[in-house]
Every structure is written in structure tokens, then in C-alpha cells.
Amino acid sequence: MTTLTGTGKLVRLILRRDRLLMLWIPILSVIPLSYVASLNEIYPTAAGRQQYADASAGNAGFVALYGRPYGSSLGELVAWRSGFIPVMVGLISLLAVIRHTRTEEEAGRRELLGSTVVGRHAGLAAALTTTFGANVVLALLMGLALIGQGLPAAGSFALGAECAAAGWVFAAVGGLTAQLTDGAGSARGIAVGTLGAAYVLRIAGDLSGSGDGVLSWVSPIAWVVRIHAYGGDHWWLLSLAACLTAVLGMVAVALSARRDVGAGLLPARLGPATAAPGLRTPLALAWRLHRNLLAGWVAGFTVLGVVLGGLAKNIGDLARDNVMQDILARMGGTGALIDAYLASMMSLLGLIAAAYAIQATLRLRSEESALRAEPLLAASVGRLRWAGSHITFSVLGPAAALTAAGLAAGLAHGLNTGDVGRDLPRVLAGAIVQLPAVWVLAAIAIALSGLLPRLVPAAWGALAVCLLLGLVGAAMRLSQGLMDVSPFTHIPKAPAAAVSAAPLVWLVVIAVAIATAGLAALRRRDIPVI
């Protein structure tokens, strides 16, 4: 038996388990199509597109989000607007690899499979092979979709390859970090931190003049963006990503051979043998489990709020011939240009906060599947009390994060305009009104945990649908009935529009009803369900 024996069977097992999660491939592949539609409609002439590219190149916010524009043709602008997709692909890829390596070990399934005819490195090889293949499929679908819109084939497949290359690199990063720690959470933290550092380096390189400095060649995110689809198609940059992927993969294999199954190379930090008095209640234990994650999200939202609020005053520079005003108004509502920008950014923060709400809610399922919930429930702790301790963070955690972002954005914008007393409450309200929609998605995760515990990853699918409708729904002229599927469609576009209480109340009622159904099922079903 070789170290790779059983890899093919594990690949089939992963494909079967992730058949619903694979929906991220078609979802991401159609996002650039919305850019084709909107750019064709709003900038039908070459002169208009050139004006848009020139204005965007001088705006730090757009450069930070998408990179520096390198041309003004339709294809070049579509590729530039797609500059954040490689980051999303990299995040999904590293999470997928960790899910099928370190998470499997933490749950004890790797050891069970390893007792059969399965090689030592088969699990890692299967996770990487599946993720690499998913990225190739994404590249092909994206290329074919863009060709269908009349764009050149070479540039279309170059844009797809750009996204796939980012996925390959960070899939290998996920495979490497899975060898370092004995917990999936720590492995994800290291891998996501690496992705964040690469993105920050890309931003720093693009903002430091021409974007061709040293920092631009340190980050793999910068490498793939500089393929310049439709504007030169620098295919040779894929070799850099391929070489880095190969090196990281070989290091991951070498580290895997040096450790015991279930253990990590980094020493585990052991806690005290006796629990502190403050851990006597389920809520106190939940606080211990959630506090680091919550602190990280609140800190990240604060930074985002400062950046987005600080850029609001400069958005007016893009409103040449009132063209960009139409774009931002469609994204975030009606009203003044800056208010529309702030409304769109608060909607985006609401979607991000929903990711935290789902993550916090799914801690219920992870505690159950890891067999840590059963000892608690065997004592005097009831099921609803245990579940409520975690749901508290899925409800109040997003509120804390959005409040921090709203305060930071409002303060930064108010300092720029010189009217903090007026702008801070308006921006804060725009952030806070996102909460009912966030709670609906958290309630869906609660319902799945109670009714269909094996399908709890589908909660991420609900978020993906909301994200897709929010990003491309208007540009692709989807019907209002389909747009209304997303709870975020019903949120008032503050501060660009007046806040109406009725839709917020209805969303809260819907969230409570869905969560109640999930908790009722959780109270009756078997625990654990593996």
C-alpha cells in the first residue's frame, strides 16, 4: 500500500458530501456577466469607458477594492471590476481543504478511514485534487460565459485562469496550515490571515504609485490580477502561481509525514485542569468559545468602517456627467451620491455580518458533532439553554460588529465633512437597519441545526444566494419577485432613503418564526446526530 492509496475513493466521497456546497462554482462564474451588462448599458461608447477608467484610477477606494485599471475596453473593465473574485475563490478553496483534512482529523473520521486501505497522504491529496478540479471548472465556466457575451476567447479564459490560480495557491495554503495546529479553527485562522495579508499587500502595491513596486510582487493575489485579461493576457504569471502551489503542496506533504494523526506541529496551548468559577453556566462557556472570534470580527468591522467612511467624501469625484451616480444609486438606493454610496456599503457590511451570524450559529452543530455537547446535556443543562447560549452570539455578535462599523464610518465621514453630529447618526442607522436581514439568515442556520443537522452547510448557500442577488440582480434585470427572496432587498436604503419600520418588523417576525421551528425540532431530536 502506498501513501496515496484510496485517493480516488476519497475524491468521490468529497464530491458526494459537497454536492450542495459546489454551487459556489456557478455562482461566482456568472458574477462578471453582470459587469458586462451594466458597463454596456451605462458606458456604450469608448470615450465614456475611458472616462470611467481614468476617474477610477484616481480613486483610492476603487483601487483598493479592485486594483488599478490597466485599460478601458469592455473586457479590461470587466476584468478589473472582477478583481475581488480571486480573493473570494482563495477563501473558499482554503476553507474547503481544511474542512476535508484538519476538520476530519478533529472529528476522528480520519483515524477511522486510516484504519482501512487508505494511504497516509490520501486525505490531503484528495482534498487538494478536488479543490484544484473545482477551480478548473470555475475557470472554464467563467470563460465560456464571457465568450457568450461576445468578449474575446483568450481574455475570457485568462480571467477564468486568474481566479483558478488564486484558488490553487490558497488551497495549498490551507493544506499547509492544516498540518500546523490540532484544531480546525486555528488552521482556518492562520490561512485566512495569510489570505488577508496577501490582499493587503496587493492594496499597498496598487496604491504606491504605478502599482509595479516590490509589494506588488510579494502577494500572489497581485500576481494573478496582473495577468491583465483582455489587456495583454500575461499567461506567464500563471507559472509563478503554479510554482508556489507546488512548493506549498510539497511542504504540506512533508509536514504531514512528520506528525501524528490528530496532532499538529505547533504545540497545543493547554488550559488549567480545573475550570474557573466564571465557567459555571452555559453562557459563560459560550463566551469563552466565541470571544476571540467576536473580537476579531468587531475589530475588522471597525477598520472597514474607518476606510469606507473616510472614502465617502471622495466618491463625488467619480460623478462626471452623472454616470457614476446612476450606478451607485442602483446599488444602494436613491438620494445624494454620497448617501447612495454609504447605503450600498452598509448593505455590503450587512452581508458580511450575516457570515459571522451563520458561523456563530453553526458552533451549535460543531459542538454536537465533536461530542462536546452531550456531556453538558447529560448534566442539569437543558437543550434550549445550551442552544440559547450560542444563539446569543449569533444575534448580538452581528449587532456589535455593525454598530462598530457604523460608528467608525459615521465618525470618519463626519470628520471629513465637519458635521459629525449630523452624519454619524445617519450612517449608524444605515448599519443598524441591516440586523433584521442578518437575523433571518441566522434563523435559517438555527432551523437547519434543529431540523436537518446534516445539511447545516446549506446555510452558507442561503448567504450565497443573497450575495448573488445583491451583486448582480439589478444589473442582470432579474424579476422583483426573485429579488425579494433576499431579506436584504427589503431593508431601507439608509441614509439614502427614509427608514420604514414595517419591513424591519416583518423580517424580525419571520426570523423568530424560523428560529422557533428549529429550536422546537432541536428539543425533540436525538443528540448527537453524526
Short mmCIF file of C-alpha atoms in Angstrom, two decimals:
data_model
loop_
_atom_site.label_atom_id
_atom_site.label_comp_id
_atom_site.label_asym_id
_atom_site.label_seq_id
_atom_site.Cartn_x
_atom_site.Cartn_y
_atom_site.Cartn_z
CA MET A 1 0.00 0.00 0.00
CA THR A 2 1.38 3.42 -0.99
CA THR A 3 0.83 6.71 0.82
CA LEU A 4 -1.74 7.72 -1.85
CA THR A 5 -3.79 4.52 -1.85
CA GLY A 6 -7.50 5.27 -1.75
CA THR A 7 -7.21 8.85 -3.05
CA GLY A 8 -9.74 8.26 -5.83
CA LYS A 9 -12.36 6.89 -3.46
CA LEU A 10 -11.86 9.81 -1.09
CA VAL A 11 -12.31 12.21 -4.00
CA ARG A 12 -15.67 10.60 -4.76
CA LEU A 13 -16.61 10.83 -1.08
CA ILE A 14 -15.77 14.55 -1.01
CA LEU A 15 -17.78 15.19 -4.17
CA ARG A 16 -20.77 13.41 -2.66
CA ARG A 17 -20.54 15.28 0.64
CA ASP A 18 -20.04 18.67 -1.02
CA ARG A 19 -22.52 18.33 -3.86
CA LEU A 20 -24.56 21.25 -2.49
CA LEU A 21 -21.59 23.37 -1.47
CA MET A 22 -20.28 23.14 -5.04
CA LEU A 23 -22.93 25.70 -6.00
CA TRP A 24 -20.28 28.35 -5.37
CA ILE A 25 -18.78 27.45 -8.77
CA PRO A 26 -21.70 28.55 -10.99
CA ILE A 27 -22.49 31.45 -8.67
CA LEU A 28 -19.03 33.01 -8.94
CA SER A 29 -18.76 32.22 -12.65
CA VAL A 30 -21.74 34.44 -13.55
CA ILE A 31 -20.77 37.49 -11.47
CA PRO A 32 -18.66 39.00 -14.29
CA LEU A 33 -21.70 38.79 -16.58
CA SER A 34 -23.40 41.49 -14.50
CA TYR A 35 -20.44 43.78 -15.14
CA VAL A 36 -20.75 43.20 -18.89
CA ALA A 37 -24.43 44.13 -18.80
CA SER A 38 -24.03 47.24 -16.63
CA LEU A 39 -20.97 48.58 -18.48
CA ASN A 40 -22.62 48.08 -21.87
CA GLU A 41 -25.70 49.94 -20.70
CA ILE A 42 -24.07 52.85 -18.90
CA TYR A 43 -20.90 53.25 -20.99
CA PRO A 44 -21.88 52.35 -24.56
CA THR A 45 -19.05 54.39 -26.10
CA ALA A 46 -15.28 54.05 -25.93
CA ALA A 47 -14.98 57.65 -24.73
CA GLY A 48 -17.32 57.01 -21.81
CA ARG A 49 -15.40 53.90 -20.79
CA GLN A 50 -12.11 55.78 -20.96
CA GLN A 51 -13.52 58.50 -18.74
CA TYR A 52 -14.70 55.89 -16.25
CA ALA A 53 -11.28 54.18 -16.22
CA ASP A 54 -9.45 57.48 -15.70
CA ALA A 55 -11.73 58.50 -12.84
CA SER A 56 -11.47 55.09 -11.19
CA ALA A 57 -7.68 55.05 -11.39
CA GLY A 58 -7.59 58.21 -9.31
CA ASN A 59 -9.95 56.93 -6.60
CA ALA A 60 -8.24 55.15 -3.73
CA GLY A 61 -11.39 53.26 -2.75
CA PHE A 62 -11.84 51.66 -6.16
CA VAL A 63 -8.13 50.89 -6.44
CA ALA A 64 -8.22 49.21 -3.01
CA LEU A 65 -11.25 47.08 -3.88
CA TYR A 66 -10.46 46.09 -7.47
CA GLY A 67 -6.87 47.09 -8.19
CA ARG A 68 -5.57 49.67 -10.65
CA PRO A 69 -7.34 49.80 -14.06
CA TYR A 70 -5.00 48.87 -16.89
CA GLY A 71 -7.24 49.69 -19.87
CA SER A 72 -10.63 51.00 -20.92
CA SER A 73 -12.01 48.36 -23.28
CA LEU A 74 -15.12 46.49 -22.21
CA GLY A 75 -13.18 43.33 -21.44
CA GLU A 76 -10.48 45.16 -19.49
CA LEU A 77 -13.05 46.95 -17.35
CA VAL A 78 -14.92 43.71 -16.69
CA ALA A 79 -11.67 42.03 -15.62
CA TRP A 80 -10.80 45.00 -13.41
CA ARG A 81 -14.22 45.02 -11.73
CA SER A 82 -13.76 41.28 -11.10
CA GLY A 83 -10.60 41.99 -9.09
CA PHE A 84 -12.12 40.82 -5.80
CA ILE A 85 -13.31 37.45 -7.15
CA PRO A 86 -9.84 35.83 -6.80
CA VAL A 87 -9.94 36.70 -3.09
CA MET A 88 -13.33 35.01 -2.74
CA VAL A 89 -12.12 31.95 -4.65
CA GLY A 90 -9.00 31.76 -2.49
CA LEU A 91 -11.09 31.93 0.69
CA ILE A 92 -13.47 29.19 -0.45
CA SER A 93 -10.58 26.99 -1.57
CA LEU A 94 -8.60 27.15 1.67
CA LEU A 95 -11.73 26.52 3.74
CA ALA A 96 -12.60 23.51 1.59
CA VAL A 97 -9.16 21.92 2.02
CA ILE A 98 -9.15 22.47 5.79
CA ARG A 99 -12.67 21.05 6.01
CA HIS A 100 -11.56 17.79 4.41
CA THR A 101 -8.22 17.49 6.24
CA ARG A 102 -7.92 19.03 9.69
CA THR A 103 -11.66 19.01 10.42
CA GLU A 104 -11.80 15.31 9.53
CA GLU A 105 -8.94 14.61 11.94
CA GLU A 106 -10.50 16.69 14.70
CA ALA A 107 -13.77 14.75 14.37
CA GLY A 108 -11.94 11.38 14.44
CA ARG A 109 -13.04 10.35 10.95
CA ARG A 110 -9.52 10.49 9.53
CA GLU A 111 -8.35 7.88 12.03
CA LEU A 112 -11.33 5.67 11.23
CA LEU A 113 -10.63 5.83 7.50
CA GLY A 114 -6.92 5.39 8.09
CA SER A 115 -7.58 2.02 9.68
CA THR A 116 -8.74 0.77 6.26
CA VAL A 117 -6.83 0.56 2.98
CA VAL A 118 -6.13 4.30 2.80
CA GLY A 119 -2.64 5.80 2.49
CA ARG A 120 -1.29 8.38 4.91
CA HIS A 121 -1.39 11.25 2.41
CA ALA A 122 -4.57 10.18 0.60
CA GLY A 123 -6.79 12.59 2.56
CA LEU A 124 -4.63 15.62 1.78
CA ALA A 125 -4.24 14.56 -1.85
CA ALA A 126 -7.98 14.06 -2.26
CA ALA A 127 -8.80 17.45 -0.72
CA LEU A 128 -6.29 19.26 -2.94
CA THR A 129 -7.28 17.33 -6.07
CA THR A 130 -10.97 18.08 -5.59
CA THR A 131 -10.37 21.75 -4.89
CA PHE A 132 -7.98 22.13 -7.82
CA GLY A 133 -10.55 20.48 -10.09
CA ALA A 134 -13.33 22.76 -8.82
CA ASN A 135 -11.20 25.79 -9.67
CA VAL A 136 -10.56 24.48 -13.18
CA VAL A 137 -14.30 24.01 -13.70
CA LEU A 138 -14.86 27.57 -12.45
CA ALA A 139 -12.30 28.90 -14.95
CA LEU A 140 -13.94 27.04 -17.84
CA LEU A 141 -17.48 28.10 -16.94
CA MET A 142 -16.44 31.73 -16.49
CA GLY A 143 -14.57 31.74 -19.79
CA LEU A 144 -17.46 30.18 -21.71
CA ALA A 145 -19.98 32.56 -20.11
CA LEU A 146 -17.95 35.62 -21.09
CA ILE A 147 -17.43 34.31 -24.62
CA GLY A 148 -21.20 34.04 -24.82
CA GLN A 149 -21.34 37.79 -24.14
CA GLY A 150 -19.19 38.49 -27.20
CA LEU A 151 -15.86 39.00 -25.43
CA PRO A 152 -12.61 37.58 -26.88
CA ALA A 153 -11.94 33.93 -26.02
CA ALA A 154 -8.32 34.40 -24.94
CA GLY A 155 -9.16 37.15 -22.47
CA SER A 156 -12.22 35.29 -21.18
CA PHE A 157 -10.24 32.17 -20.34
CA ALA A 158 -7.41 34.33 -18.95
CA LEU A 159 -9.86 35.86 -16.47
CA GLY A 160 -11.06 32.40 -15.51
CA ALA A 161 -7.46 31.23 -15.10
CA GLU A 162 -6.78 34.25 -12.89
CA CYS A 163 -9.46 33.13 -10.45
CA ALA A 164 -8.41 29.47 -10.64
CA ALA A 165 -4.76 30.32 -9.95
CA ALA A 166 -5.71 32.18 -6.76
CA GLY A 167 -7.79 29.17 -5.71
CA TRP A 168 -4.88 26.79 -6.30
CA VAL A 169 -2.42 28.86 -4.28
CA PHE A 170 -4.67 29.24 -1.25
CA ALA A 171 -5.89 25.65 -1.42
CA ALA A 172 -2.23 24.74 -0.92
CA VAL A 173 -2.03 27.29 1.90
CA GLY A 174 -4.99 25.56 3.54
CA GLY A 175 -3.29 22.19 3.15
CA LEU A 176 -0.15 23.56 4.81
CA THR A 177 -1.87 25.25 7.76
CA ALA A 178 -3.87 22.06 8.36
CA GLN A 179 -0.59 20.41 9.38
CA LEU A 180 0.37 23.10 11.87
CA THR A 181 -2.36 23.00 14.51
CA ASP A 182 -4.52 20.36 16.17
CA GLY A 183 -7.72 22.38 15.69
CA ALA A 184 -9.55 23.35 12.51
CA GLY A 185 -10.35 26.79 13.92
CA SER A 186 -6.70 27.66 14.41
CA ALA A 187 -5.82 26.32 10.97
CA ARG A 188 -8.53 28.47 9.40
CA GLY A 189 -7.35 31.50 11.35
CA ILE A 190 -3.78 31.15 10.08
CA ALA A 191 -4.89 30.50 6.49
CA VAL A 192 -7.39 33.36 6.40
CA GLY A 193 -4.78 35.65 7.97
CA THR A 194 -2.38 34.70 5.18
CA LEU A 195 -5.01 35.50 2.57
CA GLY A 196 -5.75 38.82 4.28
CA ALA A 197 -2.05 39.71 4.33
CA ALA A 198 -1.76 38.91 0.62
CA TYR A 199 -4.75 41.14 -0.13
CA VAL A 200 -3.36 44.00 1.98
CA LEU A 201 -0.02 43.72 0.18
CA ARG A 202 -1.85 43.90 -3.14
CA ILE A 203 -3.64 47.04 -2.00
CA ALA A 204 -0.41 48.61 -0.75
CA GLY A 205 1.32 47.84 -4.04
CA ASP A 206 -1.51 49.32 -6.12
CA LEU A 207 -1.72 52.46 -4.01
CA SER A 208 2.03 53.08 -4.08
CA GLY A 209 2.12 54.84 -7.42
CA SER A 210 2.11 52.77 -10.59
CA GLY A 211 1.46 49.50 -8.80
CA ASP A 212 4.62 47.86 -10.15
CA GLY A 213 6.70 48.14 -6.96
CA VAL A 214 8.15 45.44 -4.74
CA LEU A 215 4.94 44.90 -2.78
CA SER A 216 3.11 44.01 -5.98
CA TRP A 217 5.40 41.03 -6.47
CA VAL A 218 5.18 39.71 -2.91
CA SER A 219 1.47 38.92 -2.98
CA PRO A 220 0.07 36.02 -5.05
CA ILE A 221 -3.18 38.00 -5.31
CA ALA A 222 -1.21 40.70 -7.11
CA TRP A 223 0.33 38.11 -9.43
CA VAL A 224 -2.97 36.79 -10.71
CA VAL A 225 -4.52 40.25 -11.10
CA ARG A 226 -1.54 41.25 -13.25
CA ILE A 227 -2.38 38.62 -15.82
CA HIS A 228 -4.36 41.55 -17.31
CA ALA A 229 -7.09 39.59 -19.06
CA TYR A 230 -8.13 41.26 -22.35
CA GLY A 231 -5.19 43.66 -21.97
CA GLY A 232 -2.17 41.55 -22.85
CA ASP A 233 -3.04 38.19 -21.27
CA HIS A 234 0.24 37.70 -19.43
CA TRP A 235 -0.09 33.93 -19.15
CA TRP A 236 3.46 33.54 -17.85
CA LEU A 237 2.33 34.82 -14.46
CA LEU A 238 0.41 31.58 -14.02
CA SER A 239 3.77 29.83 -13.74
CA LEU A 240 4.51 31.81 -10.56
CA ALA A 241 1.24 30.69 -9.01
CA ALA A 242 1.82 27.10 -10.17
CA CYS A 243 5.33 27.01 -8.70
CA LEU A 244 4.15 28.44 -5.37
CA THR A 245 1.30 25.94 -5.28
CA ALA A 246 3.70 23.06 -5.91
CA VAL A 247 6.12 24.23 -3.22
CA LEU A 248 3.39 24.71 -0.63
CA GLY A 249 1.89 21.33 -1.51
CA MET A 250 5.22 19.54 -1.13
CA VAL A 251 5.86 21.25 2.20
CA ALA A 252 2.40 20.21 3.39
CA VAL A 253 3.10 16.58 2.45
CA ALA A 254 6.49 16.68 4.19
CA LEU A 255 4.96 18.12 7.36
CA SER A 256 2.14 15.59 7.28
CA ALA A 257 4.71 12.80 7.37
CA ARG A 258 6.37 14.27 10.48
CA ARG A 259 3.35 14.39 12.78
CA ASP A 260 0.92 12.01 14.41
CA VAL A 261 -2.66 11.72 13.18
CA GLY A 262 -4.81 14.17 15.13
CA ALA A 263 -1.84 16.24 16.27
CA GLY A 264 -0.31 19.43 14.90
CA LEU A 265 3.27 20.53 14.57
CA LEU A 266 2.70 23.62 16.70
CA PRO A 267 2.35 22.77 20.42
CA ALA A 268 -1.18 22.93 21.78
CA ARG A 269 -1.80 25.51 24.48
CA LEU A 270 -3.23 23.56 27.39
CA GLY A 271 -5.64 25.21 29.79
CA PRO A 272 -5.88 24.72 33.55
CA ALA A 273 -7.04 21.35 34.85
CA THR A 274 -9.87 22.96 36.84
CA ALA A 275 -12.37 25.35 35.32
CA ALA A 276 -12.62 28.84 36.72
CA PRO A 277 -15.76 29.82 38.66
CA GLY A 278 -16.79 32.01 35.76
CA LEU A 279 -17.41 28.93 33.57
CA ARG A 280 -20.27 27.54 35.65
CA THR A 281 -23.02 28.49 33.18
CA PRO A 282 -23.57 27.58 29.50
CA LEU A 283 -23.47 31.27 28.57
CA ALA A 284 -20.09 31.70 30.26
CA LEU A 285 -18.74 28.70 28.35
CA ALA A 286 -20.17 30.04 25.11
CA TRP A 287 -18.49 33.39 25.80
CA ARG A 288 -15.19 31.57 26.24
CA LEU A 289 -15.68 29.80 22.92
CA HIS A 290 -16.89 32.83 20.95
CA ARG A 291 -14.96 35.74 22.42
CA ASN A 292 -11.86 35.56 20.20
CA LEU A 293 -13.91 35.21 17.03
CA LEU A 294 -16.21 38.05 18.08
CA ALA A 295 -13.28 40.32 18.92
CA GLY A 296 -11.71 39.65 15.52
CA TRP A 297 -14.93 40.43 13.66
CA VAL A 298 -15.58 43.62 15.63
CA ALA A 299 -12.01 44.80 15.03
CA GLY A 300 -12.29 44.01 11.32
CA PHE A 301 -15.61 45.84 11.01
CA THR A 302 -14.15 48.85 12.79
CA VAL A 303 -11.30 49.03 10.29
CA LEU A 304 -13.72 48.61 7.39
CA GLY A 305 -15.90 51.37 8.80
CA VAL A 306 -12.98 53.78 9.02
CA VAL A 307 -11.90 53.02 5.45
CA LEU A 308 -15.36 53.17 3.89
CA GLY A 309 -16.37 56.28 5.82
CA GLY A 310 -13.10 58.02 5.02
CA LEU A 311 -13.59 57.41 1.28
CA ALA A 312 -17.17 58.69 1.17
CA LYS A 313 -16.25 62.34 0.64
CA ASN A 314 -14.10 61.49 -2.39
CA ILE A 315 -16.81 59.48 -4.12
CA GLY A 316 -18.17 62.67 -5.62
CA ASP A 317 -15.07 62.88 -7.82
CA LEU A 318 -16.43 59.97 -9.86
CA ALA A 319 -19.72 61.68 -10.67
CA ARG A 320 -18.69 63.02 -14.04
CA ASP A 321 -21.68 63.52 -16.31
CA ASN A 322 -23.79 61.93 -13.57
CA VAL A 323 -22.83 58.47 -14.84
CA MET A 324 -21.45 57.02 -11.62
CA GLN A 325 -24.37 58.47 -9.72
CA ASP A 326 -26.67 56.13 -11.64
CA ILE A 327 -24.50 53.12 -10.75
CA LEU A 328 -24.32 53.86 -7.05
CA ALA A 329 -27.98 54.75 -6.87
CA ARG A 330 -28.84 51.32 -8.28
CA MET A 331 -26.58 49.63 -5.77
CA GLY A 332 -27.72 51.45 -2.68
CA GLY A 333 -30.95 53.33 -3.22
CA THR A 334 -31.89 56.87 -4.17
CA GLY A 335 -30.74 60.22 -2.95
CA ALA A 336 -27.50 62.11 -2.97
CA LEU A 337 -24.46 60.40 -4.43
CA ILE A 338 -22.54 60.08 -1.18
CA ASP A 339 -25.61 58.85 0.69
CA ALA A 340 -26.17 56.23 -2.01
CA TYR A 341 -22.54 55.13 -1.66
CA LEU A 342 -22.87 54.87 2.13
CA ALA A 343 -26.12 52.92 1.78
CA SER A 344 -24.50 50.44 -0.61
CA MET A 345 -21.53 49.99 1.71
CA MET A 346 -23.79 49.40 4.70
CA SER A 347 -25.67 46.76 2.70
CA LEU A 348 -22.35 45.08 1.93
CA LEU A 349 -21.41 45.15 5.61
CA GLY A 350 -24.77 43.58 6.40
CA LEU A 351 -23.99 40.65 4.11
CA ILE A 352 -20.58 40.23 5.73
CA ALA A 353 -22.15 40.38 9.19
CA ALA A 354 -24.52 37.61 8.12
CA ALA A 355 -21.46 35.43 7.51
CA TYR A 356 -20.44 35.93 11.15
CA ALA A 357 -24.01 35.21 12.34
CA ILE A 358 -24.05 31.91 10.43
CA GLN A 359 -20.58 30.99 11.66
CA ALA A 360 -21.56 31.66 15.28
CA THR A 361 -24.81 29.70 14.92
CA LEU A 362 -23.11 26.69 13.38
CA ARG A 363 -20.98 26.39 16.50
CA LEU A 364 -24.01 24.50 17.82
CA ARG A 365 -23.51 21.81 15.22
CA SER A 366 -19.73 21.68 15.61
CA GLU A 367 -20.05 21.20 19.38
CA GLU A 368 -22.58 18.44 18.79
CA SER A 369 -20.60 16.61 16.10
CA ALA A 370 -17.41 16.81 18.20
CA LEU A 371 -19.35 15.12 21.06
CA ARG A 372 -18.77 18.05 23.42
CA ALA A 373 -22.47 18.91 23.74
CA GLU A 374 -23.52 15.51 25.07
CA PRO A 375 -21.63 15.76 28.41
CA LEU A 376 -23.20 19.18 29.05
CA LEU A 377 -26.70 17.97 28.27
CA ALA A 378 -26.20 14.92 30.47
CA ALA A 379 -25.94 17.28 33.45
CA SER A 380 -28.50 19.85 34.55
CA VAL A 381 -28.27 21.94 31.37
CA GLY A 382 -31.35 21.85 29.16
CA ARG A 383 -31.17 21.79 25.38
CA LEU A 384 -32.76 25.19 24.89
CA ARG A 385 -30.50 26.76 27.48
CA TRP A 386 -27.45 25.26 25.78
CA ALA A 387 -28.61 26.33 22.32
CA GLY A 388 -29.56 29.78 23.56
CA SER A 389 -26.06 30.39 24.89
CA HIS A 390 -24.66 30.11 21.36
CA ILE A 391 -27.58 31.81 19.63
CA THR A 392 -26.97 34.83 21.88
CA PHE A 393 -23.77 35.45 19.96
CA SER A 394 -25.37 34.91 16.55
CA VAL A 395 -27.91 37.61 17.50
CA LEU A 396 -25.83 40.11 19.50
CA GLY A 397 -22.49 39.49 17.76
CA PRO A 398 -23.59 40.97 14.41
CA ALA A 399 -25.20 43.85 16.29
CA ALA A 400 -21.86 44.63 17.95
CA ALA A 401 -19.96 44.35 14.65
CA LEU A 402 -22.38 46.52 12.68
CA THR A 403 -22.54 49.09 15.48
CA ALA A 404 -18.75 49.31 15.50
CA ALA A 405 -18.67 49.70 11.71
CA GLY A 406 -21.46 52.29 11.72
CA LEU A 407 -19.81 54.35 14.45
CA ALA A 408 -16.40 54.19 12.76
CA ALA A 409 -17.78 55.04 9.31
CA GLY A 410 -20.00 57.82 10.63
CA LEU A 411 -17.19 59.35 12.65
CA ALA A 412 -14.72 59.19 9.75
CA HIS A 413 -17.23 60.68 7.33
CA GLY A 414 -18.34 63.30 9.84
CA LEU A 415 -14.76 64.41 10.47
CA ASN A 416 -14.26 64.79 6.71
CA THR A 417 -17.40 66.88 6.27
CA GLY A 418 -17.02 68.75 9.55
CA ASP A 419 -20.51 67.76 10.73
CA VAL A 420 -20.14 64.71 12.98
CA GLY A 421 -23.41 65.42 14.78
CA ARG A 422 -25.38 65.09 11.55
CA ASP A 423 -23.52 62.36 9.71
CA LEU A 424 -22.69 59.90 12.50
CA PRO A 425 -26.32 59.06 13.47
CA ARG A 426 -27.36 58.72 9.83
CA VAL A 427 -24.53 56.33 8.94
CA LEU A 428 -25.00 54.38 12.17
CA ALA A 429 -28.70 53.95 11.36
CA GLY A 430 -27.75 52.62 7.91
CA ALA A 431 -25.66 49.93 9.58
CA ILE A 432 -28.13 49.00 12.33
CA VAL A 433 -31.10 48.53 9.97
CA GLN A 434 -29.25 45.58 8.36
CA LEU A 435 -29.76 43.50 11.51
CA PRO A 436 -33.24 42.05 10.78
CA ALA A 437 -31.98 40.61 7.47
CA VAL A 438 -28.90 39.24 9.22
CA TRP A 439 -31.11 37.59 11.84
CA VAL A 440 -33.19 35.90 9.12
CA LEU A 441 -30.07 34.14 7.82
CA ALA A 442 -29.04 33.23 11.37
CA ALA A 443 -32.53 31.81 11.89
CA ILE A 444 -32.14 29.65 8.77
CA ALA A 445 -28.93 28.23 10.28
CA ILE A 446 -30.80 27.55 13.55
CA ALA A 447 -33.61 25.81 11.69
CA LEU A 448 -31.18 23.60 9.79
CA SER A 449 -29.37 22.72 13.03
CA GLY A 450 -32.63 21.50 14.51
CA LEU A 451 -34.49 20.06 11.53
CA LEU A 452 -31.73 18.87 9.18
CA PRO A 453 -28.47 18.83 11.14
CA ARG A 454 -26.53 17.03 8.42
CA LEU A 455 -27.40 19.81 5.96
CA VAL A 456 -26.30 22.78 8.08
CA PRO A 457 -23.70 23.85 5.45
CA ALA A 458 -26.71 24.82 3.30
CA ALA A 459 -26.93 27.95 5.48
CA TRP A 460 -23.92 29.22 3.56
CA GLY A 461 -25.88 28.59 0.37
CA ALA A 462 -28.60 30.94 1.59
CA LEU A 463 -25.97 33.63 2.13
CA ALA A 464 -24.52 32.95 -1.33
CA VAL A 465 -27.96 33.47 -2.89
CA CYS A 466 -28.36 36.80 -1.06
CA LEU A 467 -24.88 37.85 -2.12
CA LEU A 468 -25.52 36.92 -5.75
CA LEU A 469 -28.83 38.78 -5.87
CA GLY A 470 -27.28 41.82 -4.21
CA LEU A 471 -24.28 41.96 -6.52
CA VAL A 472 -25.74 41.08 -9.90
CA GLY A 473 -29.52 41.07 -9.54
CA ALA A 474 -30.14 44.64 -10.63
CA ALA A 475 -27.53 44.57 -13.40
CA MET A 476 -28.99 41.35 -14.85
CA ARG A 477 -32.54 42.77 -14.60
CA LEU A 478 -33.86 39.89 -12.51
CA SER A 479 -37.56 40.00 -11.67
CA GLN A 480 -38.59 41.75 -8.49
CA GLY A 481 -40.17 38.56 -7.22
CA LEU A 482 -36.81 36.81 -7.43
CA MET A 483 -35.01 39.76 -5.87
CA ASP A 484 -37.46 39.68 -2.96
CA VAL A 485 -36.14 36.24 -1.98
CA SER A 486 -33.24 38.01 -0.29
CA PRO A 487 -34.17 39.63 3.04
CA PHE A 488 -31.66 42.38 2.29
CA THR A 489 -33.87 43.54 -0.60
CA HIS A 490 -36.44 44.69 1.97
CA ILE A 491 -34.01 46.70 4.11
CA PRO A 492 -34.45 50.52 3.83
CA LYS A 493 -31.52 52.08 1.98
CA ALA A 494 -30.47 54.39 4.79
CA PRO A 495 -29.05 57.03 4.78
CA ALA A 496 -30.09 57.50 1.14
CA ALA A 497 -33.76 56.82 1.90
CA ALA A 498 -36.12 57.15 4.83
CA VAL A 499 -36.34 54.23 7.26
CA SER A 500 -39.69 52.45 7.38
CA ALA A 501 -40.38 50.25 10.41
CA ALA A 502 -42.82 47.85 8.70
CA PRO A 503 -40.33 45.74 6.69
CA LEU A 504 -37.97 45.57 9.66
CA VAL A 505 -40.73 44.30 11.94
CA TRP A 506 -41.81 41.69 9.39
CA LEU A 507 -38.24 40.44 8.99
CA VAL A 508 -37.88 40.11 12.77
CA VAL A 509 -41.16 38.17 12.93
CA ILE A 510 -40.01 35.85 10.13
CA ALA A 511 -36.65 35.30 11.86
CA VAL A 512 -38.33 34.47 15.17
CA ALA A 513 -40.74 32.03 13.48
CA ILE A 514 -37.96 30.19 11.62
CA ALA A 515 -35.73 30.03 14.70
CA THR A 516 -38.61 28.78 16.87
CA ALA A 517 -39.26 25.93 14.45
CA GLY A 518 -35.59 24.99 14.55
CA LEU A 519 -35.39 25.07 18.35
CA ALA A 520 -38.56 23.01 18.66
CA ALA A 521 -37.02 20.35 16.43
CA LEU A 522 -33.72 20.51 18.35
CA ARG A 523 -35.58 19.86 21.57
CA ARG A 524 -37.13 16.63 20.20
CA ARG A 525 -34.44 15.06 18.04
CA ASP A 526 -31.55 12.81 19.02
CA ILE A 527 -28.24 14.35 20.11
CA PRO A 528 -25.73 13.75 18.72
CA VAL A 529 -26.56 13.19 15.06
CA ILE A 530 -23.27 12.39 13.36
#
